[in-house]
XYZ file of C-alpha atoms in Angstrom:
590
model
C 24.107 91.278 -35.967
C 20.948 90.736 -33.991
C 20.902 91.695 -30.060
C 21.261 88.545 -28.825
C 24.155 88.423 -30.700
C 25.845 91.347 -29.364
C 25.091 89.942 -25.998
C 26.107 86.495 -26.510
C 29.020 86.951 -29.179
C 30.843 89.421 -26.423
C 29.647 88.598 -23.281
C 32.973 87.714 -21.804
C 33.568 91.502 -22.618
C 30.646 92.896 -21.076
C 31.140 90.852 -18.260
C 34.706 91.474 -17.515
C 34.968 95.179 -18.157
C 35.276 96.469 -14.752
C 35.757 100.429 -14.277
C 37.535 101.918 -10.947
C 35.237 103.989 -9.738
C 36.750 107.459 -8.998
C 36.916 107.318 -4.913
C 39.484 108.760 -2.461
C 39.908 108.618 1.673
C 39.937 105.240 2.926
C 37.170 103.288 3.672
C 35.646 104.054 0.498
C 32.438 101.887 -0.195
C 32.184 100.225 -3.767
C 35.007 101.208 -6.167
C 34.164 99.626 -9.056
C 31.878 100.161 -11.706
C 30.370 97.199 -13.981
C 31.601 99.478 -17.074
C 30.660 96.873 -19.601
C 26.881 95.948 -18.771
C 26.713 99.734 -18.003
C 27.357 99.871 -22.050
C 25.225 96.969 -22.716
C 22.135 98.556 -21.296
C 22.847 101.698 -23.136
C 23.382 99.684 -26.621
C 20.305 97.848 -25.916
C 18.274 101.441 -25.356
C 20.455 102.750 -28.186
C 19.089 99.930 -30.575
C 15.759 100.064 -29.383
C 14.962 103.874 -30.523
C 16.608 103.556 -33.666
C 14.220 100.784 -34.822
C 17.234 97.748 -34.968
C 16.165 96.282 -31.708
C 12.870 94.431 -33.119
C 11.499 93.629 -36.508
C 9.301 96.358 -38.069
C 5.341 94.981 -39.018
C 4.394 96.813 -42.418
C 0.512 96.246 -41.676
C 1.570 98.290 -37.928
C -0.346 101.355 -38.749
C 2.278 104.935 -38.789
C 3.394 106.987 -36.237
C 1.956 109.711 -38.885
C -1.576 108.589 -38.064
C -0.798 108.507 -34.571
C 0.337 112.181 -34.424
C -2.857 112.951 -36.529
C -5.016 111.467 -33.559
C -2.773 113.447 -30.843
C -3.227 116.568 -32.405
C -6.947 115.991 -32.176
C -6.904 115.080 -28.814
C -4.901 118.397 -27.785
C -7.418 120.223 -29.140
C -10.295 118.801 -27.409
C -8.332 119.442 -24.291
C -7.060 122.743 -24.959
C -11.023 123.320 -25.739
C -12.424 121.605 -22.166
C -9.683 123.892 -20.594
C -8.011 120.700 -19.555
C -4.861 122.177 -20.795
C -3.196 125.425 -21.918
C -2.815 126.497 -25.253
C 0.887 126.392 -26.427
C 2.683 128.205 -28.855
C 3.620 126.002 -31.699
C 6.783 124.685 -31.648
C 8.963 124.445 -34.978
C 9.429 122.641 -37.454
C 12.146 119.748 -36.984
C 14.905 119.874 -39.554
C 16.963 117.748 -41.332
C 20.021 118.829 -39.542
C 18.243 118.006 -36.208
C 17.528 114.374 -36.877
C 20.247 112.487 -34.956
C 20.210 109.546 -37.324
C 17.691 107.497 -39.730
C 14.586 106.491 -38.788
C 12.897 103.376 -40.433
C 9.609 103.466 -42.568
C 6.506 104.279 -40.446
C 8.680 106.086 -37.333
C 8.515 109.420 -37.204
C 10.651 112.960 -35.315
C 8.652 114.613 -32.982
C 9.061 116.924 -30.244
C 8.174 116.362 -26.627
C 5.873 119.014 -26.474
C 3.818 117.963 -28.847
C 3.017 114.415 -27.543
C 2.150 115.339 -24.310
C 0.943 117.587 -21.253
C 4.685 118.745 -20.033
C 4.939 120.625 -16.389
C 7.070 121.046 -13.433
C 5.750 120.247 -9.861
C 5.624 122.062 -6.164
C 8.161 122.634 -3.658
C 7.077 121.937 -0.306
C 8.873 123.891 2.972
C 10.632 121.511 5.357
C 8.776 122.308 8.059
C 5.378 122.396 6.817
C 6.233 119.435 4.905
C 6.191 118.154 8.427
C 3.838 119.369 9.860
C 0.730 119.318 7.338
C 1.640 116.251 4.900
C 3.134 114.270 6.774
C 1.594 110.829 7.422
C -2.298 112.214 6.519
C -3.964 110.254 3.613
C -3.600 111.679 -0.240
C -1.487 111.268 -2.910
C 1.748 110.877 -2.415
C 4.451 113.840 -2.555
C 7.329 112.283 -4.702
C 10.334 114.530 -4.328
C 13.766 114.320 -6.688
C 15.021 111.592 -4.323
C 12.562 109.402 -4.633
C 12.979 108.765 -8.486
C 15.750 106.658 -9.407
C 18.255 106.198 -12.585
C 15.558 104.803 -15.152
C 14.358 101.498 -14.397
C 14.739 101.560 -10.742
C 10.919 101.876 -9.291
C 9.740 105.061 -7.906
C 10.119 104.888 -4.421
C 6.599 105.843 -2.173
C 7.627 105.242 0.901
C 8.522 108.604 2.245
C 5.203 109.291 4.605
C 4.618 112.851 2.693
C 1.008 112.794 1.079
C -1.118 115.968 -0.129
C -4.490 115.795 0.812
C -6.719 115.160 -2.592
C -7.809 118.832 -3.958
C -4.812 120.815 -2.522
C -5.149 123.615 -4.796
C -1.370 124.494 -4.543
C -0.492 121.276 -5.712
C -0.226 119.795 -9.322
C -1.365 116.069 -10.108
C 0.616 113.747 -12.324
C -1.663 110.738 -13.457
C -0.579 106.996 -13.744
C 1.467 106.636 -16.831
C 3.353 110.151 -16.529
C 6.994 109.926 -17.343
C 8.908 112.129 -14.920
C 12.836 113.690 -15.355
C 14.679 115.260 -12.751
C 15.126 118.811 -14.580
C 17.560 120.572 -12.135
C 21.071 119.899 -10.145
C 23.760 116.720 -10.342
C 20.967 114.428 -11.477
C 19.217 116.301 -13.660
C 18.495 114.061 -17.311
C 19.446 111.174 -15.198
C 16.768 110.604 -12.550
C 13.764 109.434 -14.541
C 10.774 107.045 -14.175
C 7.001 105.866 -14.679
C 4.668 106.662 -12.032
C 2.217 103.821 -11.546
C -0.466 105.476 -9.467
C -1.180 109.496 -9.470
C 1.402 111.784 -7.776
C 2.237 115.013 -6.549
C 5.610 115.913 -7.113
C 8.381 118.283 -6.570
C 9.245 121.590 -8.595
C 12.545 120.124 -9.706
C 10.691 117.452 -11.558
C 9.073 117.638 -14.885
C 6.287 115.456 -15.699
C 5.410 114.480 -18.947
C 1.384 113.070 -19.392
C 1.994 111.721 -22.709
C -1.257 112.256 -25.144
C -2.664 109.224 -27.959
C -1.590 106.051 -25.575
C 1.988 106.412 -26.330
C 3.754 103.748 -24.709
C 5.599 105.707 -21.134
C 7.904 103.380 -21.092
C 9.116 103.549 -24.503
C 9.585 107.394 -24.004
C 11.322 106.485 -20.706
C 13.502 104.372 -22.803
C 14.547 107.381 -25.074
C 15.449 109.384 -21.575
C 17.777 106.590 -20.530
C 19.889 107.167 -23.744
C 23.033 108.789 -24.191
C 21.839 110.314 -26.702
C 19.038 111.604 -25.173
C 20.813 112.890 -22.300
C 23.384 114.376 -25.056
C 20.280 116.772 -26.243
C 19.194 117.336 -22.720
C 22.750 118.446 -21.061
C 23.498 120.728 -24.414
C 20.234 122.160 -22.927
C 20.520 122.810 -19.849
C 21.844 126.639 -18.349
C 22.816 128.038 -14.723
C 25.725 127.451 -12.411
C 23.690 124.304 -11.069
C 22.395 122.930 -14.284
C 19.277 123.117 -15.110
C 16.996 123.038 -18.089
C 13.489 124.996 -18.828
C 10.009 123.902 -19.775
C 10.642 125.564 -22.957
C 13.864 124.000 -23.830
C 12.402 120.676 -23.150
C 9.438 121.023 -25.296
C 12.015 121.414 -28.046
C 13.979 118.310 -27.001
C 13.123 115.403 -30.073
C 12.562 111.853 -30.238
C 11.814 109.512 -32.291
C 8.397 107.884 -32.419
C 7.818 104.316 -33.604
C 3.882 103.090 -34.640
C 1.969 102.190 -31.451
C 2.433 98.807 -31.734
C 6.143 98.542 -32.469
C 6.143 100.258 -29.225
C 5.059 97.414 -27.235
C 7.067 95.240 -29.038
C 10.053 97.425 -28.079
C 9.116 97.941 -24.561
C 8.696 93.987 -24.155
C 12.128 93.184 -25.955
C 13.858 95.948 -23.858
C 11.998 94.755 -20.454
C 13.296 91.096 -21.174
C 16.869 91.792 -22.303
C 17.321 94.478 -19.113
C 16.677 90.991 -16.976
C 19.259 89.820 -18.504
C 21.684 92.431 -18.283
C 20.337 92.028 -14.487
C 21.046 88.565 -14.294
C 24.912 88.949 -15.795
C 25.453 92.058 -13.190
C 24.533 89.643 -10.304
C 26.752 87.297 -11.667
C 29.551 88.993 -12.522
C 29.275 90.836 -8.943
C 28.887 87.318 -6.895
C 31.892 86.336 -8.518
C 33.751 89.138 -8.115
C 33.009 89.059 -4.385
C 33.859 86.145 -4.739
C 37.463 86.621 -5.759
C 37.981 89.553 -3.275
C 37.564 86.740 -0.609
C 39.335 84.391 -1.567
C 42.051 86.832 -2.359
C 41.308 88.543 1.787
C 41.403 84.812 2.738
C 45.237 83.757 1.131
C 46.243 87.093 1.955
C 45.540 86.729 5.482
C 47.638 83.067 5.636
C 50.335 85.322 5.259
C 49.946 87.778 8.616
C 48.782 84.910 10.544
C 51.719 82.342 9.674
C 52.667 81.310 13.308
C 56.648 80.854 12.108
C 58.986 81.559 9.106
C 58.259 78.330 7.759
C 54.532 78.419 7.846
C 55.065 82.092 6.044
C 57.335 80.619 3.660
C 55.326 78.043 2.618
C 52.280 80.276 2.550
C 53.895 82.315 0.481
C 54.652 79.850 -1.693
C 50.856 78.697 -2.213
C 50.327 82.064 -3.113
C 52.689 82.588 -5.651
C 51.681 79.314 -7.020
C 48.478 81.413 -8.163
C 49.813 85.086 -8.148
C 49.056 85.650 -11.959
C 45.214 85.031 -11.379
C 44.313 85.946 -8.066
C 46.229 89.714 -8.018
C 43.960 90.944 -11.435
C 42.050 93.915 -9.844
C 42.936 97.273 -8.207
C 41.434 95.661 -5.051
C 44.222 92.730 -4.786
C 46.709 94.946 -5.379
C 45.116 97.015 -2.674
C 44.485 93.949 -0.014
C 48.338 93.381 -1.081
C 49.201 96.183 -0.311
C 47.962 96.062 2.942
C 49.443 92.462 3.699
C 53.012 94.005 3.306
C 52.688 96.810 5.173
C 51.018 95.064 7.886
C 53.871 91.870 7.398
C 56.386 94.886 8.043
C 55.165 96.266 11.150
C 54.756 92.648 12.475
C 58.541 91.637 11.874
C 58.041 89.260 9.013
C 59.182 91.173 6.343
C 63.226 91.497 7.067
C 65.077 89.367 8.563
C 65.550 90.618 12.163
C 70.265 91.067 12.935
C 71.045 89.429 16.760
C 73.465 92.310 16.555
C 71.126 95.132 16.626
C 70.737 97.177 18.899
C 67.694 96.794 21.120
C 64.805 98.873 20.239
C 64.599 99.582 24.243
C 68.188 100.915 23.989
C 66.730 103.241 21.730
C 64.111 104.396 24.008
C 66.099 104.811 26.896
C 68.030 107.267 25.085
C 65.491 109.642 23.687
C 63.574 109.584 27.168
C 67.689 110.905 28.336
C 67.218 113.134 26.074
C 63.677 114.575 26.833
C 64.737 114.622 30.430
C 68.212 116.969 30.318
C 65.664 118.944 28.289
C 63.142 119.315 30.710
C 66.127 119.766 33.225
C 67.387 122.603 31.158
C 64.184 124.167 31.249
C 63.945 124.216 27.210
C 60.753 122.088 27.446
C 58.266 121.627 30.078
C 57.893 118.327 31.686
C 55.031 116.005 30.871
C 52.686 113.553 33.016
C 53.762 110.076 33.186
C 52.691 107.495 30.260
C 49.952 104.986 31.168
C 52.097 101.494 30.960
C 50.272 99.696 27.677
C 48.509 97.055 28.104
C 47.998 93.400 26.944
C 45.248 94.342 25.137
C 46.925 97.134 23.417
C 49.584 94.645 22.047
C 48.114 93.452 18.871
C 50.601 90.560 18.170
C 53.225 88.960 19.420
C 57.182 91.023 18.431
C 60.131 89.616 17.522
C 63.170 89.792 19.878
C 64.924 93.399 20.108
C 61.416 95.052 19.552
C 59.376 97.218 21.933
C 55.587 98.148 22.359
C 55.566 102.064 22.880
C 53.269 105.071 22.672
C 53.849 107.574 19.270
C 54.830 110.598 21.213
C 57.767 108.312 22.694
C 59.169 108.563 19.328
C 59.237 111.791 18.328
C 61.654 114.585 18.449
C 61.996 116.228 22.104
C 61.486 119.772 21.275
C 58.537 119.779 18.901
C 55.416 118.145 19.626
C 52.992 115.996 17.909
C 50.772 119.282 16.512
C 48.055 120.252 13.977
C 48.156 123.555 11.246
C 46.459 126.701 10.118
C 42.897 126.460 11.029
C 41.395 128.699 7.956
C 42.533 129.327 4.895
C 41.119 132.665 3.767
C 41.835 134.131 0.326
C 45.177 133.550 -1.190
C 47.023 136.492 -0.949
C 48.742 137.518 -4.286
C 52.375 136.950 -3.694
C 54.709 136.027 -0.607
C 52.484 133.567 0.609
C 52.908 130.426 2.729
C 51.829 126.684 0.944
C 50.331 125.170 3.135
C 48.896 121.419 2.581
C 45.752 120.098 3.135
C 44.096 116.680 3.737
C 43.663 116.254 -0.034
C 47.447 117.263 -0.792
C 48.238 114.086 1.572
C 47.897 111.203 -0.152
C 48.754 107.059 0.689
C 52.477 107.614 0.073
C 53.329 111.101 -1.117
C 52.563 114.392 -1.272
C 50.792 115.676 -4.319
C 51.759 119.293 -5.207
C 49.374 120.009 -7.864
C 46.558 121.651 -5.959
C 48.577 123.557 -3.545
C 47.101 126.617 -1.458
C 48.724 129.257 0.226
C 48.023 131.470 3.101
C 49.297 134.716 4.339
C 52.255 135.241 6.521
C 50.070 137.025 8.957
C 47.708 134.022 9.124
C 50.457 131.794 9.437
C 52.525 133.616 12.275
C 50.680 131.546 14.977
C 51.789 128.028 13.507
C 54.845 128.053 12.783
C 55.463 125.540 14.936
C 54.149 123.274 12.194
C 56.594 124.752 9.405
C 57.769 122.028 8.109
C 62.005 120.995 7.816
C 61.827 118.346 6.214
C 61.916 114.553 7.888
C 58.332 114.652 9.621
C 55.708 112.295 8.862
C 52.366 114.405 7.588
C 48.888 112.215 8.388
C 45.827 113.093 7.486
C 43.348 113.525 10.710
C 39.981 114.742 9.644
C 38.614 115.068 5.956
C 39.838 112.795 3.481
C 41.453 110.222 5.703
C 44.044 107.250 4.410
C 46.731 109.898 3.732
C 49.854 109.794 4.946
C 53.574 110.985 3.789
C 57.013 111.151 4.876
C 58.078 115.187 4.385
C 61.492 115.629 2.065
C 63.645 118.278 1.961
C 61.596 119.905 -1.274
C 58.766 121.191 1.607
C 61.041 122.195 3.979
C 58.789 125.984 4.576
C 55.316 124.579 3.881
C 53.193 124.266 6.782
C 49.758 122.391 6.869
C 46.283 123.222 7.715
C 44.162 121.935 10.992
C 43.265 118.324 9.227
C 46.812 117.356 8.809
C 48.574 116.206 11.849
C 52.590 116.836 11.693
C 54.477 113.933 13.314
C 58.045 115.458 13.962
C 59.627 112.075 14.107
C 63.187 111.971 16.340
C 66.180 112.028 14.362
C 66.828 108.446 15.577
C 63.482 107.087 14.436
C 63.300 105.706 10.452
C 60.249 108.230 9.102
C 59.326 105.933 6.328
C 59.471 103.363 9.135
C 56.194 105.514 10.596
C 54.788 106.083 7.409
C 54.744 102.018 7.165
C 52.968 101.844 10.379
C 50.520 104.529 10.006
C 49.678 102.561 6.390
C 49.379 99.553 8.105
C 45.640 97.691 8.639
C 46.972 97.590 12.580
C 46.991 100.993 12.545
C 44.085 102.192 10.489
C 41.902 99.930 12.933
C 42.843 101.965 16.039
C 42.524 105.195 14.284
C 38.953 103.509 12.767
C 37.645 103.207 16.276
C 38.764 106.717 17.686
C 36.918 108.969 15.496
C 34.804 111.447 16.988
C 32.180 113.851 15.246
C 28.929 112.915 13.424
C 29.762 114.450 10.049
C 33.146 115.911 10.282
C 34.818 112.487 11.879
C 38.184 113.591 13.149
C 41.042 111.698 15.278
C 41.873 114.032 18.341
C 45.523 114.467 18.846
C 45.626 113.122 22.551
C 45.157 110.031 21.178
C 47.156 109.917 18.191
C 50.058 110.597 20.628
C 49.294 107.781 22.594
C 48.738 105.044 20.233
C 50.465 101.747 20.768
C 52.570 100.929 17.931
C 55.688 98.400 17.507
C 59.132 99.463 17.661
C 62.339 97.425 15.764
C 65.591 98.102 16.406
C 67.297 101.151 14.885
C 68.855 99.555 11.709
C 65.713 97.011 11.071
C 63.631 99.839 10.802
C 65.520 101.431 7.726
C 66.166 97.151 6.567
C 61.933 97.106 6.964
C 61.523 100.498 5.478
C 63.703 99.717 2.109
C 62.375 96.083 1.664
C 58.498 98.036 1.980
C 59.319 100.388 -0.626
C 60.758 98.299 -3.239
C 57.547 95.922 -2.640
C 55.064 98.886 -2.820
C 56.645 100.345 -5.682
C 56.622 96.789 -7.205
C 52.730 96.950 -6.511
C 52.284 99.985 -7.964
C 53.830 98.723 -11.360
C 51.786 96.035 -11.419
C 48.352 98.346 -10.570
C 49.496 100.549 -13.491
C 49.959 97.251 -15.958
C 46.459 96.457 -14.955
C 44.897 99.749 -15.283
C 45.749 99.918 -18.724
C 45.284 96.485 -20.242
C 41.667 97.423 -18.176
C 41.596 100.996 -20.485
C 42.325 98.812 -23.440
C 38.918 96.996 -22.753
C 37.053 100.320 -21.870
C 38.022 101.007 -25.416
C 37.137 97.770 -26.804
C 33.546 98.129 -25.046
C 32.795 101.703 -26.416
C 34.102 100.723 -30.124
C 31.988 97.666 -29.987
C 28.886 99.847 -29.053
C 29.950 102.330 -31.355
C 30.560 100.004 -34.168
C 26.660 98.407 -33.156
C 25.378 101.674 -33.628
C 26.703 102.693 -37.430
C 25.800 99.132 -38.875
């Protein structure tokens, strides 16, 4: 099967093979991956190394010839002291060679096709000081070089004046590889004009007009990168000059090269063309599905939600089809409950005010008693603090109104030091406290001695645990299982009043009403936190005691509902992860 083929014959595969990008905290920017023209490109490269991407030309002349010339030209250079002598490298083996090469190709090591070295760090400050903005050749730093075809970006202001002796040059046409940290085999490019670069780079100035793009092709493989990571040493990753001299490729005749390079260049626009595409029209759904959604939380009666509802559902089986709608839907109930419009509301109820009237009893005897001191006044809330209009029996009132009299709204353990070995307190953290629950797996504790001055915030079981600083979008109701955790300075405990519904809360605090306030209180530049003052005196709606635990049942069953539905989509979406790998897999063996 030719390449067009592969593209053509699946594209409604490649297209539609969406990956959910591992992302947590709310907020998150871009959680999706384009998982099947990600496995395009890499066929494409794949197929282009191993000779099946273009025709071969018997009259090409052999990469064997080619070699001949660049072993002459090494010599000359080694001889001008252009370049140092190396020691020879060895022989490649038959168990080295990855796979079969066609007639006229041939395995060679980097190090013997070109000029291989690593670049110059630069201090911060005389970075600024000396290069910065003067005229020279510019200083290209890790950063600057993107994942393969991206262009190198020059725009940093950092040049070395020409003749530096510190610094090394890379010429137009070297081939450069990030060689240390996260991106190390993964940042790669071409420099079009002559560089200096940094000492976490290696450059390769490739010998006999071999084709840089063609070897920056064989970088951008996963097979390539396969050699490279098996490679690399250290704690951060990293791989030496040495090792990389030994790294192999395969080498087609010169002109084959071009040919490659030209196929390659015109079938990446493509895959460029079908990611555009396929994003536009996945934006495109998200909006549409924001924009139905949304008919629902603005319906102005029951009837106008009912028959929104009904559009919806008219179209339910191909608008919710990504871990986004199921998200936004998400979102729609819980922000449907806090409004009122998810259970019906009971004339009989007791009024929510009722229910205020008789904790602030409460908090006053208590004060009376002396068990608790007494507090400044509440500021009245505003009009412009009421988001939306509330349904008869409920009340606008401040968080801390709601919670129980003798504990306060309150924060944990500010450091965890070491873990001691036995007797020790768990204590949760912002990434324990996830949307919903509490996830036990990764579970720290501290010391008893540590812990003595917080035990306010041992938990009984009944509070509502939200996630302040950190990894924000968590938040739980507490059961009776963590009754004697605590939790650690970017968890807030909510100690919600016996009277009050806690998975009521948790339904607020998960609501898009809610998340906005808390969105535009965040202080700190890059620790953003929510300061407790102000959690405590966030506006929130109130129902009457009995529709809160009617709202909080009807929320759950819908969420868990949700959740079903997520999980039936995330695995008919791993069946097509699968489909895409076998398909390139399958390419590959042919």
């Amino acid at each position: 099967m030719s390449a067009k083929q592969l593209i053509t014959e699946h594209i409604d595969l490649w297209t539609s093979t969406i990956k959910a990008k591992n992302t947590q905290g709310r907020g998150s920017s871009k959680k999706r991956e384009l998982y099947g023209i990600k496995k395009l490109r890499e066929l494409i490269l794949e197929l282009a190394v191993r000779g099946k991407l273009v025709p071969q030309d018997p009259s090409d002349e052999p990469a064997s010839k080619l070699l001949k010339r660049i072993a002459a030209e090494k010599t000359r250079l080694i001889k001008d002291k252009k370049i140092k002598k190396q020691k020879p490298l060895p022989e490649i083996t038959d168990e080295e060679k990855l796979f079969d090469l066609p007639s006229g190709w041939k395995w060679v090591r980097l190090g013997n096709i070109g000029n291989i070295y690593n670049g110059n760090s630069v201090n911060a400050r005389v970075k600024e000081e000396k290069y910065t903005d003067v005229e020279g050749l510019p200083f290209i730093a890790t950063k600057d070089v993107g994942y393969g075809f991206e262009p190198i970006d020059y725009s940093n202001g950092v040049c070395i004046p020409i003749g530096e002796p510190k610094f090394k040059v890379a010429y137009k046409g070297a081939v450069l590889v990030c060689a240390e940290g996260g991106s190390a085999g993964k940042k790669c490019g071409v420099a079009n004009k002559d560089i200096c670069f940094g000492n976490k780079l290696f450059a390769n100035q490739l010998f006999g007009e071999i084709s840089p793009a063609y070897v920056l092709s064989n970088y951008l493989t996963p097979t390539f990168y396969k050699q490279f990571s098996e490679s690399m040493t250290g704690i951060i990753g990293g791989i030496s000059t040495s090792k990389f001299f030994e790294l192999i490729m395969p080498l087609p005749p010169l002109n084959e090269q071009h040919r490659i390079v030209a196929k390659v260049d015109e079938l990446m626009i493509l895959c460029d063309q079908l990611e555009q595409q396929t994003e536009s029209s996945l934006d495109a759904h998200n909006q549409l599905v924001d924009t139905l959604l949304s008919t629902l939380t603005k319906a102005r009666d029951s009837k106008e939600l009912s028959d929104n509802w009904a559009r919806l559902a008219d179209h339910f089986d191909t608008l919710i089809t990504s871990d986004y709608a199921v998200e936004q839907l998400k979102q729609t109930i819980f922000q449907l409950a806090v409004m009122g419009k998810l259970a019906p509301q009971n004339p009989n109820d007791e009024p929510a005010r009722e229910l205020l009237k008789r904790i602030a009893a409460e908090k006053e005897q208590l004060i009376n008693d002396k068990k608790i001191k007494k507090q400044n006044p509440l500021p009245e809330i505003s009009d412009e603090e009421k988001s939306f209009s509330l349904p008869d029996g409920w009340e606008w009132c401040r968080v801390t109104e709601i919670m129980n009299c003798e504990r306060d709204i309150s924060y944990g353990v500010i450091k965890l030091e070491q873990e001691p070995e036995s007797n020790g307190i768990p204590t949760l953290r912002c990434s324990d406290v996830k949307p919903g629950f509490v996830d036990l797996s990764g579970v720290r504790t501290v010391s008893p001695e540590i812990e003595e001055p917080y035990k306010r915030t041992r938990l009984t079981g009944g509070e509502v645990l939200v996630n302040i600083r950190g990894t924000l979008g968590g938040v739980a109701l507490v059961n009776k299982e963590l009754a004697g955790y605590n939790i650690a300075r970017e968890v807030a405990m909510l100690p919600a009043h016996n009277e009050v519904e806690g998975s009521y809360l948790v339904n607020v605090i998960a609501s898009p009403f809610f998340w906005k306030m808390i969105e535009s209180n965040l202080k700190g530049i890059a620790y953003k936190g929510l300061n407790l003052n102000i959690l405590r005196n966030l506006a929130i709606p109130l129902p009457p005691k009995y529709e809160q635990f009617r709202i909080a049942t009807k929320t759950n069953d819908l969420i868990e509902r949700c959740e079903e539905l997520k999980t039936q989509l995330n695995d008919a979406q791993t069946t097509q992860l699968h489909l895409s790998d076998a398909v390139v897999e399958n390419a590959l063996t042919v």
